[in-house]
Tab-separated table of C-alpha atoms and ligand atoms in Angstrom:
chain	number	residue	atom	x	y	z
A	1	UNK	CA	-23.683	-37.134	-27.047
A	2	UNK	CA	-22.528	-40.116	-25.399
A	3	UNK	CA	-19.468	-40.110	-27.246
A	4	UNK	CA	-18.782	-36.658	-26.627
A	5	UNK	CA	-18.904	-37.514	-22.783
A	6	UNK	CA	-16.852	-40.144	-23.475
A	7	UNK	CA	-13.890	-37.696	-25.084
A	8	UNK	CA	-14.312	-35.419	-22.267
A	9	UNK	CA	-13.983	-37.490	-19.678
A	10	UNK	CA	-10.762	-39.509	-21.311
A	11	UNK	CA	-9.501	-35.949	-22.015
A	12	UNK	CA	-9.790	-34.719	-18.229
A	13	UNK	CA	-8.739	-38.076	-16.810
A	14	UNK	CA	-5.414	-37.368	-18.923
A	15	UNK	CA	-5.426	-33.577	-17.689
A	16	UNK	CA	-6.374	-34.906	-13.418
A	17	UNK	CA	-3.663	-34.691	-11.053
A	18	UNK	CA	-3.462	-38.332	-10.244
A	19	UNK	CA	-2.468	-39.133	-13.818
A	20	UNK	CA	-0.192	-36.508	-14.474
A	21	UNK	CA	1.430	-37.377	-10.876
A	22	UNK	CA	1.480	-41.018	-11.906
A	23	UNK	CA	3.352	-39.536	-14.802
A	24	UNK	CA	5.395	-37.221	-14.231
A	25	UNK	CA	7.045	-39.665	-10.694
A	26	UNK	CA	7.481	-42.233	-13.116
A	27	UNK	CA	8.901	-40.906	-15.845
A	28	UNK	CA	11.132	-38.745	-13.424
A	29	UNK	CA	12.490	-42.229	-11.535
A	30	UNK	CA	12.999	-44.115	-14.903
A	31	UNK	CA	15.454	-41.568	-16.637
A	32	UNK	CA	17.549	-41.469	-13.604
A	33	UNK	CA	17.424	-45.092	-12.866
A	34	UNK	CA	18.200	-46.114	-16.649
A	35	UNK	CA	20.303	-43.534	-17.189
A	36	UNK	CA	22.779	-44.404	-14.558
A	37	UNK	CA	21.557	-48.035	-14.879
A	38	UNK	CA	22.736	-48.297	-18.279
A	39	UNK	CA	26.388	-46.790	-18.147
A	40	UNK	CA	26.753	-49.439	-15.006
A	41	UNK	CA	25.471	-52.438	-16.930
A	42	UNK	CA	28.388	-50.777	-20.148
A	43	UNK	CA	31.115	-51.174	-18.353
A	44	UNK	CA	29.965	-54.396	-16.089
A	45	UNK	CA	29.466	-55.925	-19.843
A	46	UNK	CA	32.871	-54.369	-21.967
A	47	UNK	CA	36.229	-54.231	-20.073
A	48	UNK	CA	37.246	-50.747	-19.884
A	49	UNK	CA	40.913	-50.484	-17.868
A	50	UNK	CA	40.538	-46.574	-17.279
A	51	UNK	CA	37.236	-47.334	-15.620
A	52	UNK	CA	37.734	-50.963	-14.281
A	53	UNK	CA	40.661	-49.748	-11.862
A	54	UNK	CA	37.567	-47.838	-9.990
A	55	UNK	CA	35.677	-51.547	-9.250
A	56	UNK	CA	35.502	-52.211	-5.790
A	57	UNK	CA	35.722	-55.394	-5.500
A	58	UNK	CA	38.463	-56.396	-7.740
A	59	UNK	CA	39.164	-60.270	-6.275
A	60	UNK	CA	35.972	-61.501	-8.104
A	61	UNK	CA	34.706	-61.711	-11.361
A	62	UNK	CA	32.659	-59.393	-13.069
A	63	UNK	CA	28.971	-59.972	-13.043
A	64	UNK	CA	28.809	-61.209	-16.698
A	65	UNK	CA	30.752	-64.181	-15.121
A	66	UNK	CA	28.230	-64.960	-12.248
A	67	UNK	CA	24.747	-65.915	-14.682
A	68	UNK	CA	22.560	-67.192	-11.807
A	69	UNK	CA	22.965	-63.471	-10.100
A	70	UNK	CA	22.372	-61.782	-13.510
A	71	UNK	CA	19.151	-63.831	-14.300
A	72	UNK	CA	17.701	-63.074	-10.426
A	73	UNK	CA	18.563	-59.742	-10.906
A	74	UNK	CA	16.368	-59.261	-14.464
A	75	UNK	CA	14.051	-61.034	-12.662
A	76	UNK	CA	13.492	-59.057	-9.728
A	77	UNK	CA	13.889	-55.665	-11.594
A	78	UNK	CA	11.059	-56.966	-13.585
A	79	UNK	CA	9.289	-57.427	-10.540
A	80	UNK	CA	10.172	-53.802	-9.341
A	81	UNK	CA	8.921	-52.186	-12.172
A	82	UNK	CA	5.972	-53.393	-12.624
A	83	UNK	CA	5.197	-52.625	-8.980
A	84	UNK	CA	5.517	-49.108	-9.546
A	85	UNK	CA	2.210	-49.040	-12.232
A	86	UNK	CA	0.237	-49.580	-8.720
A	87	UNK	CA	2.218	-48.306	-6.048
A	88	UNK	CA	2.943	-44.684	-7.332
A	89	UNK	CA	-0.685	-44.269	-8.340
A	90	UNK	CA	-1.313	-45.195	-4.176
A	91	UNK	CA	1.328	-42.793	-3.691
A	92	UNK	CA	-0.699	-40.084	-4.865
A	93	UNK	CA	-3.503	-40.746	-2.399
A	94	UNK	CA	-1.483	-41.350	0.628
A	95	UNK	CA	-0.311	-37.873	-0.247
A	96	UNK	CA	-3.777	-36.243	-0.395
A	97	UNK	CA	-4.919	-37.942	2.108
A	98	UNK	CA	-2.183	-36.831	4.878
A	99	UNK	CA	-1.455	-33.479	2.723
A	100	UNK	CA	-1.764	-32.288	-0.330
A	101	UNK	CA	0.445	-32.322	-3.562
A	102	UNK	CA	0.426	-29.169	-6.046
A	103	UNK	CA	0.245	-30.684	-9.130
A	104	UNK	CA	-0.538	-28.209	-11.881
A	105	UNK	CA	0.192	-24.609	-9.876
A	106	UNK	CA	2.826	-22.308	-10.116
A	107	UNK	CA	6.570	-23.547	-9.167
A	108	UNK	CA	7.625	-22.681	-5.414
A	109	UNK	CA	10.605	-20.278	-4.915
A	110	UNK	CA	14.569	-21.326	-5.498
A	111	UNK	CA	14.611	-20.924	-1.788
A	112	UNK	CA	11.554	-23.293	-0.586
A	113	UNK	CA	12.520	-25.607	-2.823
A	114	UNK	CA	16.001	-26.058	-1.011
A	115	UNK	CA	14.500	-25.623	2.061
A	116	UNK	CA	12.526	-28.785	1.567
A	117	UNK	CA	15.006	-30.614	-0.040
A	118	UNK	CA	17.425	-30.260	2.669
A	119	UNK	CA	14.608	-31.881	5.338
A	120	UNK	CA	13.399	-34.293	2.747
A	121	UNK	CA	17.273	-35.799	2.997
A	122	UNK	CA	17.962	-35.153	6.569
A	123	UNK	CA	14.159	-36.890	7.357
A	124	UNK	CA	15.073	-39.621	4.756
A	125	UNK	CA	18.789	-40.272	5.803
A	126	UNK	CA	17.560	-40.611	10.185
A	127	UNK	CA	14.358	-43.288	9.431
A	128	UNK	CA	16.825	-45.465	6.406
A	129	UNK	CA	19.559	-45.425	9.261
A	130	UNK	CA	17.448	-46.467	12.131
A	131	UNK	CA	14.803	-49.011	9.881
A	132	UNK	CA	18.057	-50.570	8.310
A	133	UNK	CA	19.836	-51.065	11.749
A	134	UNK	CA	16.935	-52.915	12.872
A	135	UNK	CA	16.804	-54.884	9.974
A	136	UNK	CA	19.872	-56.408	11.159
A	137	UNK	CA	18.801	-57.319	14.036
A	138	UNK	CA	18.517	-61.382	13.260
A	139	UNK	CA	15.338	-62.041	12.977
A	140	UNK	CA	14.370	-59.443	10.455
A	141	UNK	CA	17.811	-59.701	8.922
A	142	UNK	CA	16.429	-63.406	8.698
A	143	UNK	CA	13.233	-63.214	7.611
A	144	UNK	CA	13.020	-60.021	4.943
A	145	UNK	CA	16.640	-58.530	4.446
A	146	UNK	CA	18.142	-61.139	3.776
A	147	UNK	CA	16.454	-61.181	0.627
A	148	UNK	CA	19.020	-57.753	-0.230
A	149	UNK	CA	22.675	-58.803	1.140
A	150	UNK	CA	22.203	-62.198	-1.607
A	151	UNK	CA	23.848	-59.004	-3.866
A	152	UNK	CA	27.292	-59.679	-1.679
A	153	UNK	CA	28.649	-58.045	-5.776
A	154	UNK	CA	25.909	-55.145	-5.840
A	155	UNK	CA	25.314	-53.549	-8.802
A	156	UNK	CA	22.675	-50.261	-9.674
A	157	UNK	CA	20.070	-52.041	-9.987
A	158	UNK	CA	20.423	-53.699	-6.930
A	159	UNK	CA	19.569	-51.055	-4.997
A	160	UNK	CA	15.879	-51.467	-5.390
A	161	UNK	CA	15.338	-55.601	-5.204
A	162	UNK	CA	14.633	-56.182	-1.774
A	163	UNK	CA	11.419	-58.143	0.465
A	164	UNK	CA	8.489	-56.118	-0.568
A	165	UNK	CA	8.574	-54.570	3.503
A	166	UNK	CA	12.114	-54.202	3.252
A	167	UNK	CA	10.292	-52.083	0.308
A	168	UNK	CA	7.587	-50.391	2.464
A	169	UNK	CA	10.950	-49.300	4.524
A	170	UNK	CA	12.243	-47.581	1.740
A	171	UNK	CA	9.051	-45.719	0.894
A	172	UNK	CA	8.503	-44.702	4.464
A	173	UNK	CA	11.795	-43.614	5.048
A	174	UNK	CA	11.371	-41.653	1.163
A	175	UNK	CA	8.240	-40.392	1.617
A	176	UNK	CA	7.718	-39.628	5.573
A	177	UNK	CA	8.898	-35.756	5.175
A	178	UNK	CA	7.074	-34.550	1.554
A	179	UNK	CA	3.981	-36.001	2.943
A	180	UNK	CA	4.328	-34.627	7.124
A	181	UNK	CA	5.366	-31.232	5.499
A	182	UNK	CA	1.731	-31.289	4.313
A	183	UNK	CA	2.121	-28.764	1.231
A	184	UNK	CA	4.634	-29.754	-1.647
A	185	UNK	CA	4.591	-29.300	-5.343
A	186	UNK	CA	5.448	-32.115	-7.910
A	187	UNK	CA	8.283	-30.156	-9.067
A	188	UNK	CA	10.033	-30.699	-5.900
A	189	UNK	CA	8.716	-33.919	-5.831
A	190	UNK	CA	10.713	-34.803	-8.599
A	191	UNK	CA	13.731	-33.160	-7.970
A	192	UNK	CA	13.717	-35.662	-4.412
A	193	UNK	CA	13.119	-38.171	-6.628
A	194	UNK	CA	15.879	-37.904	-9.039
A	195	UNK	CA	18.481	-37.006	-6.029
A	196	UNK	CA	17.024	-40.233	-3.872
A	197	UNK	CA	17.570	-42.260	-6.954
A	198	UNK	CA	20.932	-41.155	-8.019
A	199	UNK	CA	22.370	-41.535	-4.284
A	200	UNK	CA	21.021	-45.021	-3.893
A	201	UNK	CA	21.686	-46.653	-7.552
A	202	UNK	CA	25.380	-44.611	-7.166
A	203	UNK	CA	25.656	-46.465	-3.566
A	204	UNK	CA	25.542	-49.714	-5.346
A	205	UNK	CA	27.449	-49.012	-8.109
A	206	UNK	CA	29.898	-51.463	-7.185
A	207	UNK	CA	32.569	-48.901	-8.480
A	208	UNK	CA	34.205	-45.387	-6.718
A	209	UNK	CA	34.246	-43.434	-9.599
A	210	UNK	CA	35.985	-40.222	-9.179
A	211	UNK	CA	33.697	-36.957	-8.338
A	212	UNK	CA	30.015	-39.267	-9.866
A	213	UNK	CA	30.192	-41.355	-6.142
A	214	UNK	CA	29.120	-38.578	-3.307
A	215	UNK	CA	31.971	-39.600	-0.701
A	216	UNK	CA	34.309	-37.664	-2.991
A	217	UNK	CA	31.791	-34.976	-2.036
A	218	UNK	CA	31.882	-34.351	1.274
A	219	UNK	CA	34.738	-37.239	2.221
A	220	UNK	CA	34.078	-36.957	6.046
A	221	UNK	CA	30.246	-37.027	6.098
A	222	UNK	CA	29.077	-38.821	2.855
A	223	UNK	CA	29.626	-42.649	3.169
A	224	UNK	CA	29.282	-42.925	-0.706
A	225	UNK	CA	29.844	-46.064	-2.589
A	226	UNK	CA	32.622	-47.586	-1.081
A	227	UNK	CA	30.839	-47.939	2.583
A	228	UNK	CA	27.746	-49.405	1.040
A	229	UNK	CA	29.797	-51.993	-1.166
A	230	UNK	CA	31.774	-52.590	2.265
A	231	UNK	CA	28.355	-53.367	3.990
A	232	UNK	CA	27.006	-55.683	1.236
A	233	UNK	CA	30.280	-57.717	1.709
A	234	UNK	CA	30.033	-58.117	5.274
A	235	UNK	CA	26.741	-58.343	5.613
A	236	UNK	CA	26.895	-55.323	8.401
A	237	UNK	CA	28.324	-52.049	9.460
A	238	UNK	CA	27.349	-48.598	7.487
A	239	UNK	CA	23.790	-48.599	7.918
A	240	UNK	CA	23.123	-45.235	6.405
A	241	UNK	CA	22.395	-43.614	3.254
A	242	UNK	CA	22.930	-40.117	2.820
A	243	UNK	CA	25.595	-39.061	5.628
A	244	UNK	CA	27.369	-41.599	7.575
A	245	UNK	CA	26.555	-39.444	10.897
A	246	UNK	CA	24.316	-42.022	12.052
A	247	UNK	CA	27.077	-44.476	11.811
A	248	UNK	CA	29.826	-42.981	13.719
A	249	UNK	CA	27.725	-41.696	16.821
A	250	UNK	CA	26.606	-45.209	16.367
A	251	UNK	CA	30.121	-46.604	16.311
A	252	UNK	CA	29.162	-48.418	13.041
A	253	UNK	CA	31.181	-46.526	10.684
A	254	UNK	CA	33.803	-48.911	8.984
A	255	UNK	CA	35.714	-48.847	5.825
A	256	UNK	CA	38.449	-51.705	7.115
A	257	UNK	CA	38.046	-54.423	9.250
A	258	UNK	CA	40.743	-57.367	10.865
A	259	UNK	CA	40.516	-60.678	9.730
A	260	UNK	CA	38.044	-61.687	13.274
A	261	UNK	CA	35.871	-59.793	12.634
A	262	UNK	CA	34.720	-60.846	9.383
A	263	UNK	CA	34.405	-64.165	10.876
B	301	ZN	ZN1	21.763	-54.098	5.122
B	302	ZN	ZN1	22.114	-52.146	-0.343
Protein backbone atom coordinates (compact mmCIF):
# COMPACT_ATOMS: atom_id res chain seq x y z
CA UNK A 1 0.00 0.00 0.00
CA UNK A 2 2.65 2.26 0.89
CA UNK A 3 4.38 1.66 -2.18
CA UNK A 4 1.48 2.10 -4.22
CA UNK A 5 1.17 5.71 -2.67
CA UNK A 6 4.49 6.10 -3.33
CA UNK A 7 3.99 5.41 -7.41
CA UNK A 8 1.09 7.62 -7.37
CA UNK A 9 2.36 10.36 -5.96
CA UNK A 10 5.87 10.23 -8.15
CA UNK A 11 3.45 9.65 -11.08
CA UNK A 12 1.27 12.92 -10.39
CA UNK A 13 4.27 14.98 -9.30
CA UNK A 14 5.56 14.14 -13.00
CA UNK A 15 1.92 14.87 -14.45
CA UNK A 16 1.58 18.63 -11.86
CA UNK A 17 1.88 21.77 -13.60
CA UNK A 18 4.93 22.99 -11.82
CA UNK A 19 6.97 20.12 -13.25
CA UNK A 20 5.78 20.05 -16.57
CA UNK A 21 6.27 24.07 -16.55
CA UNK A 22 9.74 23.52 -15.15
CA UNK A 23 9.96 21.36 -18.20
CA UNK A 24 8.63 22.37 -20.85
CA UNK A 25 10.52 26.51 -20.12
CA UNK A 26 13.57 24.70 -19.93
CA UNK A 27 13.70 22.54 -22.49
CA UNK A 28 12.10 25.35 -24.72
CA UNK A 29 15.20 27.97 -23.70
CA UNK A 30 17.94 25.23 -24.15
CA UNK A 31 17.17 24.24 -27.88
CA UNK A 32 17.15 27.79 -28.86
CA UNK A 33 20.07 28.82 -26.84
CA UNK A 34 22.27 25.71 -28.03
CA UNK A 35 21.02 25.69 -31.16
CA UNK A 36 22.11 29.11 -32.11
CA UNK A 37 24.86 28.77 -29.46
CA UNK A 38 26.46 26.07 -31.24
CA UNK A 39 26.60 27.35 -34.98
CA UNK A 40 28.25 30.68 -33.18
CA UNK A 41 30.85 28.75 -31.21
CA UNK A 42 31.43 26.65 -35.32
CA UNK A 43 32.43 29.33 -36.93
CA UNK A 44 34.18 31.37 -33.82
CA UNK A 45 36.29 27.87 -33.70
CA UNK A 46 36.88 26.97 -37.86
CA UNK A 47 37.64 29.92 -40.23
CA UNK A 48 34.96 30.08 -42.68
CA UNK A 49 35.71 33.24 -45.33
CA UNK A 50 31.98 33.23 -46.71
CA UNK A 51 30.86 33.66 -43.13
CA UNK A 52 33.89 35.47 -41.47
CA UNK A 53 33.39 38.64 -43.84
CA UNK A 54 29.97 39.05 -41.64
CA UNK A 55 32.24 39.45 -38.10
CA UNK A 56 31.85 42.67 -36.70
CA UNK A 57 34.64 43.36 -35.30
CA UNK A 58 37.23 42.38 -37.73
CA UNK A 59 40.52 44.41 -36.09
CA UNK A 60 40.77 41.70 -33.33
CA UNK A 61 41.28 38.24 -33.05
CA UNK A 62 38.86 35.67 -32.90
CA UNK A 63 37.85 34.43 -29.52
CA UNK A 64 39.82 31.12 -29.80
CA UNK A 65 42.81 33.60 -29.59
CA UNK A 66 41.70 35.44 -26.33
CA UNK A 67 41.75 32.03 -23.62
CA UNK A 68 41.22 34.04 -20.40
CA UNK A 69 37.69 35.37 -22.04
CA UNK A 70 36.86 31.81 -23.26
CA UNK A 71 37.54 30.14 -19.81
CA UNK A 72 35.27 33.12 -17.90
CA UNK A 73 32.84 32.63 -20.33
CA UNK A 74 32.45 28.49 -19.68
CA UNK A 75 32.58 29.51 -16.41
CA UNK A 76 29.86 31.82 -16.08
CA UNK A 77 27.54 29.87 -18.53
CA UNK A 78 28.04 27.14 -16.08
CA UNK A 79 26.92 29.37 -13.55
CA UNK A 80 23.80 30.41 -15.68
CA UNK A 81 22.62 27.16 -16.17
CA UNK A 82 22.58 25.81 -13.25
CA UNK A 83 20.64 28.83 -11.97
CA UNK A 84 17.85 28.04 -14.06
CA UNK A 85 17.14 24.35 -12.05
CA UNK A 86 15.88 26.95 -9.19
CA UNK A 87 14.88 30.00 -10.73
CA UNK A 88 12.35 28.68 -13.40
CA UNK A 89 10.76 26.40 -10.82
CA UNK A 90 10.23 30.13 -8.73
CA UNK A 91 9.08 31.27 -11.95
CA UNK A 92 6.19 29.16 -11.85
CA UNK A 93 4.98 30.50 -8.52
CA UNK A 94 5.54 34.10 -9.10
CA UNK A 95 3.21 33.34 -11.97
CA UNK A 96 0.41 31.78 -9.88
CA UNK A 97 0.77 33.87 -7.44
CA UNK A 98 0.20 37.30 -9.50
CA UNK A 99 -1.87 35.20 -12.28
CA UNK A 100 -2.24 32.13 -13.42
CA UNK A 101 -0.47 29.94 -16.13
CA UNK A 102 -2.58 27.29 -18.28
CA UNK A 103 -0.53 24.53 -18.25
CA UNK A 104 -2.29 21.44 -19.51
CA UNK A 105 -5.67 23.17 -21.28
CA UNK A 106 -6.54 23.65 -24.64
CA UNK A 107 -4.17 26.01 -26.94
CA UNK A 108 -5.48 29.78 -27.21
CA UNK A 109 -6.49 31.05 -30.71
CA UNK A 110 -3.80 32.06 -33.70
CA UNK A 111 -5.10 35.47 -32.91
CA UNK A 112 -4.59 35.73 -28.91
CA UNK A 113 -1.59 34.26 -29.23
CA UNK A 114 -0.25 37.24 -31.44
CA UNK A 115 -2.04 39.50 -29.55
CA UNK A 116 0.04 38.67 -26.54
CA UNK A 117 3.08 38.27 -28.19
CA UNK A 118 3.05 41.62 -29.65
CA UNK A 119 2.62 43.25 -25.79
CA UNK A 120 4.91 40.67 -24.34
CA UNK A 121 7.75 42.46 -26.81
CA UNK A 122 6.53 45.95 -26.72
CA UNK A 123 6.29 45.50 -22.50
CA UNK A 124 9.73 43.71 -22.68
CA UNK A 125 11.54 46.09 -25.20
CA UNK A 126 10.19 49.74 -22.82
CA UNK A 127 11.42 48.18 -19.08
CA UNK A 128 15.12 46.50 -20.93
CA UNK A 129 15.46 50.13 -22.47
CA UNK A 130 14.76 52.14 -19.43
CA UNK A 131 16.49 49.37 -16.62
CA UNK A 132 19.59 49.26 -19.03
CA UNK A 133 19.86 53.14 -19.36
CA UNK A 134 19.99 53.34 -15.75
CA UNK A 135 22.42 50.82 -15.49
CA UNK A 136 24.70 53.18 -17.02
CA UNK A 137 24.30 55.56 -14.91
CA UNK A 138 27.94 55.18 -12.96
CA UNK A 139 27.29 53.84 -10.06
CA UNK A 140 25.28 50.87 -11.16
CA UNK A 141 27.32 50.72 -14.34
CA UNK A 142 30.05 50.42 -11.49
CA UNK A 143 28.86 48.24 -9.20
CA UNK A 144 26.67 45.34 -11.25
CA UNK A 145 26.98 46.03 -15.13
CA UNK A 146 30.05 46.23 -15.33
CA UNK A 147 30.22 42.71 -14.75
CA UNK A 148 28.50 42.47 -18.76
CA UNK A 149 30.55 45.17 -20.95
CA UNK A 150 34.05 42.82 -19.70
CA UNK A 151 32.52 40.98 -23.20
CA UNK A 152 33.94 44.32 -25.17
CA UNK A 153 34.14 40.84 -28.20
CA UNK A 154 30.50 39.48 -27.29
CA UNK A 155 29.64 36.35 -28.35
CA UNK A 156 25.91 34.23 -27.93
CA UNK A 157 26.48 33.19 -24.99
CA UNK A 158 27.28 36.33 -23.67
CA UNK A 159 24.11 37.53 -23.68
CA UNK A 160 23.06 35.88 -20.50
CA UNK A 161 26.41 36.30 -18.04
CA UNK A 162 25.73 39.29 -16.24
CA UNK A 163 25.55 40.42 -12.01
CA UNK A 164 22.85 38.18 -10.80
CA UNK A 165 20.47 41.82 -10.50
CA UNK A 166 21.66 42.82 -13.71
CA UNK A 167 19.83 39.21 -13.98
CA UNK A 168 16.68 40.05 -11.93
CA UNK A 169 16.56 43.05 -14.71
CA UNK A 170 16.32 40.75 -17.36
CA UNK A 171 13.60 38.62 -15.79
CA UNK A 172 11.56 41.62 -14.85
CA UNK A 173 11.80 43.23 -17.96
CA UNK A 174 10.93 39.27 -19.59
CA UNK A 175 8.43 38.42 -17.44
CA UNK A 176 6.51 41.82 -16.29
CA UNK A 177 3.71 41.45 -19.22
CA UNK A 178 2.86 37.31 -19.24
CA UNK A 179 2.50 37.64 -15.59
CA UNK A 180 0.35 41.49 -15.39
CA UNK A 181 -1.77 39.99 -18.31
CA UNK A 182 -2.90 37.59 -15.56
CA UNK A 183 -4.14 34.60 -17.92
CA UNK A 184 -1.50 32.95 -20.34
CA UNK A 185 -0.95 29.46 -21.52
CA UNK A 186 2.53 27.70 -21.60
CA UNK A 187 2.28 27.44 -25.22
CA UNK A 188 2.65 31.06 -25.57
CA UNK A 189 4.91 30.99 -22.92
CA UNK A 190 7.22 29.25 -24.93
CA UNK A 191 6.85 30.74 -28.06
CA UNK A 192 8.11 34.30 -25.90
CA UNK A 193 10.63 32.30 -24.82
CA UNK A 194 12.16 31.04 -27.91
CA UNK A 195 11.65 34.67 -29.70
CA UNK A 196 13.31 36.49 -26.36
CA UNK A 197 16.11 34.05 -26.70
CA UNK A 198 16.80 34.15 -30.33
CA UNK A 199 16.75 38.17 -30.34
CA UNK A 200 19.14 38.43 -27.45
CA UNK A 201 21.80 35.45 -28.23
CA UNK A 202 21.42 36.92 -32.19
CA UNK A 203 22.21 40.56 -30.57
CA UNK A 204 25.47 39.22 -29.42
CA UNK A 205 26.36 37.27 -32.10
CA UNK A 206 29.27 39.27 -32.74
CA UNK A 207 28.46 38.76 -36.54
CA UNK A 208 25.59 40.61 -39.10
CA UNK A 209 24.65 37.74 -40.84
CA UNK A 210 22.45 38.41 -43.70
CA UNK A 211 18.44 38.01 -43.10
CA UNK A 212 19.35 35.52 -39.34
CA UNK A 213 20.28 39.26 -37.49
CA UNK A 214 16.67 41.20 -37.13
CA UNK A 215 18.05 44.75 -38.33
CA UNK A 216 17.91 43.26 -41.83
CA UNK A 217 14.28 42.95 -40.73
CA UNK A 218 12.91 45.98 -40.21
CA UNK A 219 16.35 48.20 -40.98
CA UNK A 220 14.84 51.47 -39.52
CA UNK A 221 13.32 50.15 -36.26
CA UNK A 222 15.25 46.92 -35.31
CA UNK A 223 18.74 47.82 -33.87
CA UNK A 224 19.86 44.13 -34.51
CA UNK A 225 23.32 42.93 -34.00
CA UNK A 226 25.40 45.49 -35.20
CA UNK A 227 24.02 48.28 -32.55
CA UNK A 228 24.44 45.90 -29.68
CA UNK A 229 28.12 44.87 -30.77
CA UNK A 230 28.55 48.83 -31.21
CA UNK A 231 27.38 49.27 -27.51
CA UNK A 232 29.57 46.49 -26.03
CA UNK A 233 32.57 48.33 -27.69
CA UNK A 234 31.88 51.58 -26.32
CA UNK A 235 30.65 50.73 -23.37
CA UNK A 236 27.34 53.05 -24.17
CA UNK A 237 24.79 54.19 -26.63
CA UNK A 238 21.89 51.64 -27.98
CA UNK A 239 20.32 50.75 -24.88
CA UNK A 240 17.50 48.75 -26.32
CA UNK A 241 16.61 45.39 -27.33
CA UNK A 242 13.88 44.81 -29.55
CA UNK A 243 13.32 48.25 -31.53
CA UNK A 244 15.75 50.97 -31.28
CA UNK A 245 12.67 53.52 -30.72
CA UNK A 246 13.70 54.06 -27.31
CA UNK A 247 17.04 55.10 -28.53
CA UNK A 248 16.36 57.70 -31.02
CA UNK A 249 13.57 59.68 -29.03
CA UNK A 250 16.30 59.23 -26.55
CA UNK A 251 18.97 60.60 -28.85
CA UNK A 252 21.02 57.42 -28.08
CA UNK A 253 20.81 55.76 -31.30
CA UNK A 254 24.41 55.39 -32.83
CA UNK A 255 25.96 53.14 -35.32
CA UNK A 256 29.24 55.63 -35.91
CA UNK A 257 30.89 57.76 -33.71
CA UNK A 258 34.15 60.54 -34.14
CA UNK A 259 37.25 59.77 -32.69
CA UNK A 260 36.19 62.27 -29.18
CA UNK A 261 33.82 60.69 -28.43
CA UNK A 262 35.12 57.37 -27.85
CA UNK A 263 37.50 59.00 -25.61
ZN1 LIG B 1 25.03 48.02 -21.34
ZN1 LIG C 1 24.89 42.88 -24.04
Amino acid sequence: MVINNTVLSTTSFFQSDAWLFAVYIILTYEIVFWFSNSFLIFIELFDIPIIDQYRIQKHKKKLRFQPDIVHLMIKETIYHQLSLIFLTPALYFIFNYFGHIDIQGIRPSWSTILFQLALFILSEDTIFFWTHYLFHTPWLYKHIHKKHHVYKQPTGVTAVLSDPFEGIQTQLATWFMPIFIKETHIFTVCIWVAIRTYQTVIAHSGYNLPYITTQYWLPELMPGTIAHDFHHQHGKWNYGSFFSVWDQIMGTHRLTTSKKETN
